[in-house]
């Protein structure tokens, strides 16, 4: 009798307790860094200040982040990850344009995915990224990683392996969201109004209505 083949771990297996603790620590550091950046300003905040505010030793801080600017990357990433997951979770029968719109409404509308107060924090952090070269590099890296994850989500929806096409489609969709968020962040409009990130992102996608989403993601 042949013994059963051991099950291979799934790529989406549940994170271990150690991984969850590390992720929680990273987020605690990120929130401490963001609070100090907003209160004191980026220039006046040291990595040691962030470590103290997070209740950790400076050496522990540097185990997680190489610079003080990198410390807020988890906060940038959480929104991008939520948007990508919403694309994955959109009803399977929706074509790509409608799936993207569904995900936008789910993640960029205040109260649906993130509270109004959290959006004001996001506005401040994006403004800092736009005005500071070191922080802008962190923001750009998070956006780039978000594109790669979105490309994977589009590939899963299409069931094809055209990597170049998925990367291109993801770049177009991600740029629509990034430009919307950055444009909103530079002004004072509320997050839930016609100039909010969701409304602007939806308009950006609408401008791409003739973009051959299905041809690109299914070839």
PDB file of N, CA, C and O in Angstrom, residues 144-210:
ATOM      1  N   UNK A 144       5.624  50.303  -5.978  1.00  0.00           N
ATOM      2  CA  UNK A 144       6.153  49.317  -6.919  1.00  0.00           C
ATOM      3  C   UNK A 144       5.805  47.900  -6.476  1.00  0.00           C
ATOM      4  O   UNK A 144       5.399  47.057  -7.291  1.00  0.00           O
ATOM      5  N   UNK A 145       5.961  47.627  -5.196  1.00  0.00           N
ATOM      6  CA  UNK A 145       5.608  46.308  -4.671  1.00  0.00           C
ATOM      7  C   UNK A 145       4.105  46.049  -4.829  1.00  0.00           C
ATOM      8  O   UNK A 145       3.681  44.922  -5.112  1.00  0.00           O
ATOM      9  N   UNK A 146       3.314  47.105  -4.671  1.00  0.00           N
ATOM     10  CA  UNK A 146       1.867  46.975  -4.828  1.00  0.00           C
ATOM     11  C   UNK A 146       1.518  46.590  -6.265  1.00  0.00           C
ATOM     12  O   UNK A 146       0.618  45.767  -6.502  1.00  0.00           O
ATOM     13  N   UNK A 147       2.223  47.174  -7.233  1.00  0.00           N
ATOM     14  CA  UNK A 147       1.992  46.827  -8.636  1.00  0.00           C
ATOM     15  C   UNK A 147       2.240  45.344  -8.875  1.00  0.00           C
ATOM     16  O   UNK A 147       1.475  44.670  -9.576  1.00  0.00           O
ATOM     17  N   UNK A 148       3.332  44.824  -8.303  1.00  0.00           N
ATOM     18  CA  UNK A 148       3.667  43.408  -8.493  1.00  0.00           C
ATOM     19  C   UNK A 148       2.579  42.512  -7.906  1.00  0.00           C
ATOM     20  O   UNK A 148       2.180  41.505  -8.516  1.00  0.00           O
ATOM     21  N   UNK A 149       2.068  42.867  -6.733  1.00  0.00           N
ATOM     22  CA  UNK A 149       1.008  42.071  -6.107  1.00  0.00           C
ATOM     23  C   UNK A 149      -0.291  42.171  -6.907  1.00  0.00           C
ATOM     24  O   UNK A 149      -1.036  41.179  -7.028  1.00  0.00           O
ATOM     25  N   UNK A 150      -0.560  43.369  -7.448  1.00  0.00           N
ATOM     26  CA  UNK A 150      -1.770  43.533  -8.256  1.00  0.00           C
ATOM     27  C   UNK A 150      -1.670  42.708  -9.537  1.00  0.00           C
ATOM     28  O   UNK A 150      -2.661  42.120  -9.988  1.00  0.00           O
ATOM     29  N   UNK A 151      -0.476  42.646 -10.124  1.00  0.00           N
ATOM     30  CA  UNK A 151      -0.278  41.827 -11.318  1.00  0.00           C
ATOM     31  C   UNK A 151      -0.584  40.365 -11.024  1.00  0.00           C
ATOM     32  O   UNK A 151      -1.200  39.658 -11.834  1.00  0.00           O
ATOM     33  N   UNK A 152      -0.171  39.895  -9.851  1.00  0.00           N
ATOM     34  CA  UNK A 152      -0.476  38.515  -9.452  1.00  0.00           C
ATOM     35  C   UNK A 152      -1.987  38.319  -9.302  1.00  0.00           C
ATOM     36  O   UNK A 152      -2.527  37.278  -9.703  1.00  0.00           O
ATOM     37  N   UNK A 153      -2.657  39.314  -8.729  1.00  0.00           N
ATOM     38  CA  UNK A 153      -4.108  39.218  -8.548  1.00  0.00           C
ATOM     39  C   UNK A 153      -4.816  39.167  -9.902  1.00  0.00           C
ATOM     40  O   UNK A 153      -5.768  38.396 -10.095  1.00  0.00           O
ATOM     41  N   UNK A 154      -4.355  39.983 -10.861  1.00  0.00           N
ATOM     42  CA  UNK A 154      -4.956  39.973 -12.195  1.00  0.00           C
ATOM     43  C   UNK A 154      -4.694  38.652 -12.898  1.00  0.00           C
ATOM     44  O   UNK A 154      -5.559  38.140 -13.625  1.00  0.00           O
ATOM     45  N   UNK A 155      -3.506  38.100 -12.688  1.00  0.00           N
ATOM     46  CA  UNK A 155      -3.186  36.801 -13.290  1.00  0.00           C
ATOM     47  C   UNK A 155      -4.108  35.711 -12.741  1.00  0.00           C
ATOM     48  O   UNK A 155      -4.581  34.845 -13.492  1.00  0.00           O
ATOM     49  N   UNK A 156      -4.391  35.772 -11.439  1.00  0.00           N
ATOM     50  CA  UNK A 156      -5.290  34.793 -10.833  1.00  0.00           C
ATOM     51  C   UNK A 156      -6.696  34.922 -11.402  1.00  0.00           C
ATOM     52  O   UNK A 156      -7.378  33.919 -11.635  1.00  0.00           O
ATOM     53  N   UNK A 157      -7.136  36.144 -11.637  1.00  0.00           N
ATOM     54  CA  UNK A 157      -8.476  36.358 -12.169  1.00  0.00           C
ATOM     55  C   UNK A 157      -8.574  35.878 -13.609  1.00  0.00           C
ATOM     56  O   UNK A 157      -9.605  35.328 -14.020  1.00  0.00           O
ATOM     57  N   UNK A 158      -7.529  36.094 -14.390  1.00  0.00           N
ATOM     58  CA  UNK A 158      -7.577  35.736 -15.807  1.00  0.00           C
ATOM     59  C   UNK A 158      -7.265  34.269 -16.059  1.00  0.00           C
ATOM     60  O   UNK A 158      -7.688  33.694 -17.060  1.00  0.00           O
ATOM     61  N   UNK A 159      -6.479  33.667 -15.157  1.00  0.00           N
ATOM     62  CA  UNK A 159      -6.095  32.274 -15.343  1.00  0.00           C
ATOM     63  C   UNK A 159      -5.077  32.071 -16.439  1.00  0.00           C
ATOM     64  O   UNK A 159      -4.887  30.955 -16.926  1.00  0.00           O
ATOM     65  N   UNK A 160      -4.383  33.131 -16.850  1.00  0.00           N
ATOM     66  CA  UNK A 160      -3.358  33.025 -17.881  1.00  0.00           C
ATOM     67  C   UNK A 160      -2.003  33.370 -17.277  1.00  0.00           C
ATOM     68  O   UNK A 160      -1.907  33.876 -16.159  1.00  0.00           O
ATOM     69  N   UNK A 161      -0.943  33.079 -18.043  1.00  0.00           N
ATOM     70  CA  UNK A 161       0.412  33.320 -17.526  1.00  0.00           C
ATOM     71  C   UNK A 161       1.185  34.347 -18.353  1.00  0.00           C
ATOM     72  O   UNK A 161       2.401  34.277 -18.457  1.00  0.00           O
ATOM     73  N   UNK A 162       0.479  35.291 -18.940  1.00  0.00           N
ATOM     74  CA  UNK A 162       1.124  36.347 -19.713  1.00  0.00           C
ATOM     75  C   UNK A 162       1.654  37.404 -18.745  1.00  0.00           C
ATOM     76  O   UNK A 162       0.989  38.399 -18.455  1.00  0.00           O
ATOM     77  N   UNK A 163       2.856  37.182 -18.228  1.00  0.00           N
ATOM     78  CA  UNK A 163       3.413  38.025 -17.171  1.00  0.00           C
ATOM     79  C   UNK A 163       3.536  39.476 -17.609  1.00  0.00           C
ATOM     80  O   UNK A 163       3.161  40.403 -16.878  1.00  0.00           O
ATOM     81  N   UNK A 164       4.056  39.703 -18.806  1.00  0.00           N
ATOM     82  CA  UNK A 164       4.254  41.075 -19.280  1.00  0.00           C
ATOM     83  C   UNK A 164       2.931  41.823 -19.373  1.00  0.00           C
ATOM     84  O   UNK A 164       2.836  43.001 -18.991  1.00  0.00           O
ATOM     85  N   UNK A 165       1.906  41.143 -19.862  1.00  0.00           N
ATOM     86  CA  UNK A 165       0.595  41.782 -19.995  1.00  0.00           C
ATOM     87  C   UNK A 165       0.000  42.111 -18.633  1.00  0.00           C
ATOM     88  O   UNK A 165      -0.542  43.199 -18.424  1.00  0.00           O
ATOM     89  N   UNK A 166       0.117  41.187 -17.699  1.00  0.00           N
ATOM     90  CA  UNK A 166      -0.416  41.448 -16.360  1.00  0.00           C
ATOM     91  C   UNK A 166       0.342  42.584 -15.681  1.00  0.00           C
ATOM     92  O   UNK A 166      -0.265  43.417 -14.990  1.00  0.00           O
ATOM     93  N   UNK A 167       1.656  42.615 -15.847  1.00  0.00           N
ATOM     94  CA  UNK A 167       2.447  43.701 -15.254  1.00  0.00           C
ATOM     95  C   UNK A 167       2.026  45.052 -15.822  1.00  0.00           C
ATOM     96  O   UNK A 167       1.932  46.046 -15.088  1.00  0.00           O
ATOM     97  N   UNK A 168       1.774  45.097 -17.139  1.00  0.00           N
ATOM     98  CA  UNK A 168       1.384  46.355 -17.774  1.00  0.00           C
ATOM     99  C   UNK A 168       0.013  46.801 -17.287  1.00  0.00           C
ATOM    100  O   UNK A 168      -0.187  47.971 -16.936  1.00  0.00           O
ATOM    101  N   UNK A 169      -0.936  45.869 -17.239  1.00  0.00           N
ATOM    102  CA  UNK A 169      -2.278  46.212 -16.772  1.00  0.00           C
ATOM    103  C   UNK A 169      -2.254  46.671 -15.323  1.00  0.00           C
ATOM    104  O   UNK A 169      -2.941  47.629 -14.943  1.00  0.00           O
ATOM    105  N   UNK A 170      -1.437  46.001 -14.500  1.00  0.00           N
ATOM    106  CA  UNK A 170      -1.332  46.384 -13.092  1.00  0.00           C
ATOM    107  C   UNK A 170      -0.731  47.771 -12.945  1.00  0.00           C
ATOM    108  O   UNK A 170      -1.147  48.555 -12.084  1.00  0.00           O
ATOM    109  N   UNK A 171       0.259  48.086 -13.771  1.00  0.00           N
ATOM    110  CA  UNK A 171       0.886  49.404 -13.697  1.00  0.00           C
ATOM    111  C   UNK A 171      -0.117  50.503 -14.032  1.00  0.00           C
ATOM    112  O   UNK A 171      -0.147  51.556 -13.386  1.00  0.00           O
ATOM    113  N   UNK A 172      -0.952  50.256 -15.037  1.00  0.00           N
ATOM    114  CA  UNK A 172      -1.970  51.243 -15.425  1.00  0.00           C
ATOM    115  C   UNK A 172      -2.980  51.439 -14.298  1.00  0.00           C
ATOM    116  O   UNK A 172      -3.310  52.572 -13.920  1.00  0.00           O
ATOM    117  N   UNK A 173      -3.470  50.335 -13.738  1.00  0.00           N
ATOM    118  CA  UNK A 173      -4.469  50.427 -12.671  1.00  0.00           C
ATOM    119  C   UNK A 173      -3.877  51.059 -11.413  1.00  0.00           C
ATOM    120  O   UNK A 173      -4.499  51.914 -10.773  1.00  0.00           O
ATOM    121  N   UNK A 174      -2.664  50.628 -11.045  1.00  0.00           N
ATOM    122  CA  UNK A 174      -2.033  51.160  -9.836  1.00  0.00           C
ATOM    123  C   UNK A 174      -1.747  52.648  -9.970  1.00  0.00           C
ATOM    124  O   UNK A 174      -1.887  53.404  -9.004  1.00  0.00           O
ATOM    125  N   UNK A 175      -1.342  53.081 -11.158  1.00  0.00           N
ATOM    126  CA  UNK A 175      -1.081  54.505 -11.372  1.00  0.00           C
ATOM    127  C   UNK A 175      -2.362  55.324 -11.203  1.00  0.00           C
ATOM    128  O   UNK A 175      -2.330  56.446 -10.685  1.00  0.00           O
ATOM    129  N   UNK A 176      -3.497  54.773 -11.634  1.00  0.00           N
ATOM    130  CA  UNK A 176      -4.771  55.473 -11.473  1.00  0.00           C
ATOM    131  C   UNK A 176      -5.062  55.743 -10.001  1.00  0.00           C
ATOM    132  O   UNK A 176      -5.538  56.824  -9.633  1.00  0.00           O
ATOM    133  N   UNK A 177      -4.758  54.759  -9.153  1.00  0.00           N
ATOM    134  CA  UNK A 177      -4.996  54.907  -7.723  1.00  0.00           C
ATOM    135  C   UNK A 177      -3.957  55.829  -7.091  1.00  0.00           C
ATOM    136  O   UNK A 177      -4.296  56.721  -6.303  1.00  0.00           O
ATOM    137  N   UNK A 178      -2.690  55.615  -7.423  1.00  0.00           N
ATOM    138  CA  UNK A 178      -1.615  56.427  -6.814  1.00  0.00           C
ATOM    139  C   UNK A 178      -1.811  57.904  -7.120  1.00  0.00           C
ATOM    140  O   UNK A 178      -1.701  58.749  -6.224  1.00  0.00           O
ATOM    141  N   UNK A 179      -2.095  58.232  -8.377  1.00  0.00           N
ATOM    142  CA  UNK A 179      -2.295  59.635  -8.753  1.00  0.00           C
ATOM    143  C   UNK A 179      -3.494  60.223  -8.014  1.00  0.00           C
ATOM    144  O   UNK A 179      -3.458  61.373  -7.558  1.00  0.00           O
ATOM    145  N   UNK A 180      -4.545  59.433  -7.869  1.00  0.00           N
ATOM    146  CA  UNK A 180      -5.735  59.909  -7.149  1.00  0.00           C
ATOM    147  C   UNK A 180      -5.411  60.218  -5.696  1.00  0.00           C
ATOM    148  O   UNK A 180      -5.784  61.278  -5.167  1.00  0.00           O
ATOM    149  N   UNK A 181      -4.702  59.310  -5.038  1.00  0.00           N
ATOM    150  CA  UNK A 181      -4.364  59.502  -3.627  1.00  0.00           C
ATOM    151  C   UNK A 181      -3.422  60.696  -3.452  1.00  0.00           C
ATOM    152  O   UNK A 181      -3.609  61.530  -2.552  1.00  0.00           O
ATOM    153  N   UNK A 182      -2.421  60.801  -4.314  1.00  0.00           N
ATOM    154  CA  UNK A 182      -1.471  61.909  -4.203  1.00  0.00           C
ATOM    155  C   UNK A 182      -2.149  63.246  -4.483  1.00  0.00           C
ATOM    156  O   UNK A 182      -1.880  64.247  -3.800  1.00  0.00           O
ATOM    157  N   UNK A 183      -3.022  63.279  -5.480  1.00  0.00           N
ATOM    158  CA  UNK A 183      -3.719  64.527  -5.809  1.00  0.00           C
ATOM    159  C   UNK A 183      -4.607  64.964  -4.654  1.00  0.00           C
ATOM    160  O   UNK A 183      -4.634  66.138  -4.269  1.00  0.00           O
ATOM    161  N   UNK A 184      -5.357  64.008  -4.085  1.00  0.00           N
ATOM    162  CA  UNK A 184      -6.206  64.330  -2.940  1.00  0.00           C
ATOM    163  C   UNK A 184      -5.367  64.793  -1.751  1.00  0.00           C
ATOM    164  O   UNK A 184      -5.719  65.756  -1.061  1.00  0.00           O
ATOM    165  N   UNK A 185      -4.246  64.131  -1.506  1.00  0.00           N
ATOM    166  CA  UNK A 185      -3.423  64.437  -0.334  1.00  0.00           C
ATOM    167  C   UNK A 185      -2.851  65.846  -0.375  1.00  0.00           C
ATOM    168  O   UNK A 185      -2.615  66.454   0.676  1.00  0.00           O
ATOM    169  N   UNK A 186      -2.634  66.398  -1.564  1.00  0.00           N
ATOM    170  CA  UNK A 186      -2.051  67.736  -1.666  1.00  0.00           C
ATOM    171  C   UNK A 186      -3.078  68.835  -1.425  1.00  0.00           C
ATOM    172  O   UNK A 186      -2.719  70.002  -1.287  1.00  0.00           O
ATOM    173  N   UNK A 187      -4.353  68.479  -1.373  1.00  0.00           N
ATOM    174  CA  UNK A 187      -5.394  69.478  -1.130  1.00  0.00           C
ATOM    175  C   UNK A 187      -6.019  69.313   0.239  1.00  0.00           C
ATOM    176  O   UNK A 187      -5.454  68.674   1.129  1.00  0.00           O
ATOM    177  N   UNK A 188      -7.204  69.881   0.403  1.00  0.00           N
ATOM    178  CA  UNK A 188      -7.899  69.835   1.685  1.00  0.00           C
ATOM    179  C   UNK A 188      -9.297  69.231   1.583  1.00  0.00           C
ATOM    180  O   UNK A 188     -10.085  69.325   2.522  1.00  0.00           O
ATOM    181  N   UNK A 189      -9.618  68.628   0.450  1.00  0.00           N
ATOM    182  CA  UNK A 189     -10.956  68.066   0.260  1.00  0.00           C
ATOM    183  C   UNK A 189     -11.164  66.883   1.194  1.00  0.00           C
ATOM    184  O   UNK A 189     -10.226  66.141   1.507  1.00  0.00           O
ATOM    185  N   UNK A 190     -12.392  66.682   1.677  1.00  0.00           N
ATOM    186  CA  UNK A 190     -12.664  65.510   2.527  1.00  0.00           C
ATOM    187  C   UNK A 190     -12.495  64.223   1.738  1.00  0.00           C
ATOM    188  O   UNK A 190     -12.634  64.199   0.506  1.00  0.00           O
ATOM    189  N   UNK A 191     -12.205  63.140   2.451  1.00  0.00           N
ATOM    190  CA  UNK A 191     -11.940  61.866   1.784  1.00  0.00           C
ATOM    191  C   UNK A 191     -13.184  61.256   1.152  1.00  0.00           C
ATOM    192  O   UNK A 191     -13.077  60.428   0.250  1.00  0.00           O
ATOM    193  N   UNK A 192     -14.376  61.671   1.623  1.00  0.00           N
ATOM    194  CA  UNK A 192     -15.601  61.053   1.123  1.00  0.00           C
ATOM    195  C   UNK A 192     -16.338  61.910   0.107  1.00  0.00           C
ATOM    196  O   UNK A 192     -17.466  61.594  -0.277  1.00  0.00           O
ATOM    197  N   UNK A 193     -15.746  63.005  -0.367  1.00  0.00           N
ATOM    198  CA  UNK A 193     -16.411  63.882  -1.313  1.00  0.00           C
ATOM    199  C   UNK A 193     -16.019  63.613  -2.754  1.00  0.00           C
ATOM    200  O   UNK A 193     -15.285  62.671  -3.059  1.00  0.00           O
ATOM    201  N   UNK A 194     -16.482  64.461  -3.675  1.00  0.00           N
ATOM    202  CA  UNK A 194     -16.189  64.272  -5.105  1.00  0.00           C
ATOM    203  C   UNK A 194     -14.724  64.438  -5.446  1.00  0.00           C
ATOM    204  O   UNK A 194     -14.287  64.022  -6.522  1.00  0.00           O
ATOM    205  N   UNK A 195     -13.956  65.055  -4.556  1.00  0.00           N
ATOM    206  CA  UNK A 195     -12.514  65.178  -4.773  1.00  0.00           C
ATOM    207  C   UNK A 195     -11.728  64.213  -3.889  1.00  0.00           C
ATOM    208  O   UNK A 195     -10.506  64.324  -3.792  1.00  0.00           O
ATOM    209  N   UNK A 196     -12.430  63.290  -3.253  1.00  0.00           N
ATOM    210  CA  UNK A 196     -11.769  62.298  -2.411  1.00  0.00           C
ATOM    211  C   UNK A 196     -11.027  61.270  -3.250  1.00  0.00           C
ATOM    212  O   UNK A 196     -11.189  61.205  -4.475  1.00  0.00           O
ATOM    213  N   UNK A 197     -10.198  60.436  -2.626  1.00  0.00           N
ATOM    214  CA  UNK A 197      -9.403  59.471  -3.373  1.00  0.00           C
ATOM    215  C   UNK A 197     -10.238  58.468  -4.153  1.00  0.00           C
ATOM    216  O   UNK A 197      -9.883  58.104  -5.282  1.00  0.00           O
ATOM    217  N   UNK A 198     -11.354  58.004  -3.578  1.00  0.00           N
ATOM    218  CA  UNK A 198     -12.179  57.030  -4.294  1.00  0.00           C
ATOM    219  C   UNK A 198     -12.771  57.643  -5.554  1.00  0.00           C
ATOM    220  O   UNK A 198     -12.711  57.053  -6.648  1.00  0.00           O
ATOM    221  N   UNK A 199     -13.355  58.841  -5.413  1.00  0.00           N
ATOM    222  CA  UNK A 199     -13.982  59.498  -6.557  1.00  0.00           C
ATOM    223  C   UNK A 199     -12.958  59.794  -7.649  1.00  0.00           C
ATOM    224  O   UNK A 199     -13.215  59.586  -8.844  1.00  0.00           O
ATOM    225  N   UNK A 200     -11.783  60.275  -7.246  1.00  0.00           N
ATOM    226  CA  UNK A 200     -10.765  60.589  -8.245  1.00  0.00           C
ATOM    227  C   UNK A 200     -10.234  59.329  -8.927  1.00  0.00           C
ATOM    228  O   UNK A 200     -10.005  59.310 -10.144  1.00  0.00           O
ATOM    229  N   UNK A 201     -10.038  58.263  -8.155  1.00  0.00           N
ATOM    230  CA  UNK A 201      -9.542  57.021  -8.742  1.00  0.00           C
ATOM    231  C   UNK A 201     -10.553  56.442  -9.726  1.00  0.00           C
ATOM    232  O   UNK A 201     -10.187  55.936 -10.801  1.00  0.00           O
ATOM    233  N   UNK A 202     -11.833  56.522  -9.373  1.00  0.00           N
ATOM    234  CA  UNK A 202     -12.868  56.019 -10.279  1.00  0.00           C
ATOM    235  C   UNK A 202     -12.912  56.834 -11.563  1.00  0.00           C
ATOM    236  O   UNK A 202     -13.107  56.280 -12.659  1.00  0.00           O
ATOM    237  N   UNK A 203     -12.703  58.154 -11.454  1.00  0.00           N
ATOM    238  CA  UNK A 203     -12.665  58.980 -12.659  1.00  0.00           C
ATOM    239  C   UNK A 203     -11.447  58.627 -13.511  1.00  0.00           C
ATOM    240  O   UNK A 203     -11.518  58.614 -14.746  1.00  0.00           O
ATOM    241  N   UNK A 204     -10.326  58.356 -12.857  1.00  0.00           N
ATOM    242  CA  UNK A 204      -9.130  57.968 -13.606  1.00  0.00           C
ATOM    243  C   UNK A 204      -9.373  56.670 -14.380  1.00  0.00           C
ATOM    244  O   UNK A 204      -8.982  56.543 -15.541  1.00  0.00           O
ATOM    245  N   UNK A 205     -10.017  55.714 -13.728  1.00  0.00           N
ATOM    246  CA  UNK A 205     -10.322  54.457 -14.410  1.00  0.00           C
ATOM    247  C   UNK A 205     -11.343  54.668 -15.524  1.00  0.00           C
ATOM    248  O   UNK A 205     -11.273  54.026 -16.577  1.00  0.00           O
ATOM    249  N   UNK A 206     -12.292  55.581 -15.286  1.00  0.00           N
ATOM    250  CA  UNK A 206     -13.293  55.862 -16.310  1.00  0.00           C
ATOM    251  C   UNK A 206     -12.638  56.450 -17.553  1.00  0.00           C
ATOM    252  O   UNK A 206     -13.060  56.178 -18.686  1.00  0.00           O
ATOM    253  N   UNK A 207     -11.589  57.250 -17.349  1.00  0.00           N
ATOM    254  CA  UNK A 207     -10.858  57.819 -18.485  1.00  0.00           C
ATOM    255  C   UNK A 207     -10.170  56.724 -19.296  1.00  0.00           C
ATOM    256  O   UNK A 207      -9.835  56.924 -20.471  1.00  0.00           O
ATOM    257  N   UNK A 208      -9.986  55.569 -18.669  1.00  0.00           N
ATOM    258  CA  UNK A 208      -9.356  54.434 -19.340  1.00  0.00           C
ATOM    259  C   UNK A 208     -10.399  53.421 -19.819  1.00  0.00           C
ATOM    260  O   UNK A 208     -10.076  52.247 -20.024  1.00  0.00           O
ATOM    261  N   UNK A 209     -11.636  53.889 -19.992  1.00  0.00           N
ATOM    262  CA  UNK A 209     -12.718  52.963 -20.321  1.00  0.00           C
ATOM    263  C   UNK A 209     -12.429  52.176 -21.591  1.00  0.00           C
ATOM    264  O   UNK A 209     -12.839  51.024 -21.744  1.00  0.00           O
ATOM    265  N   UNK A 210     -11.724  52.796 -22.544  1.00  0.00           N
ATOM    266  CA  UNK A 210     -11.417  52.109 -23.806  1.00  0.00           C
ATOM    267  C   UNK A 210     -10.114  51.321 -23.737  1.00  0.00           C
ATOM    268  O   UNK A 210      -9.665  50.773 -24.739  1.00  0.00           O
TER     269      UNK A 210
END
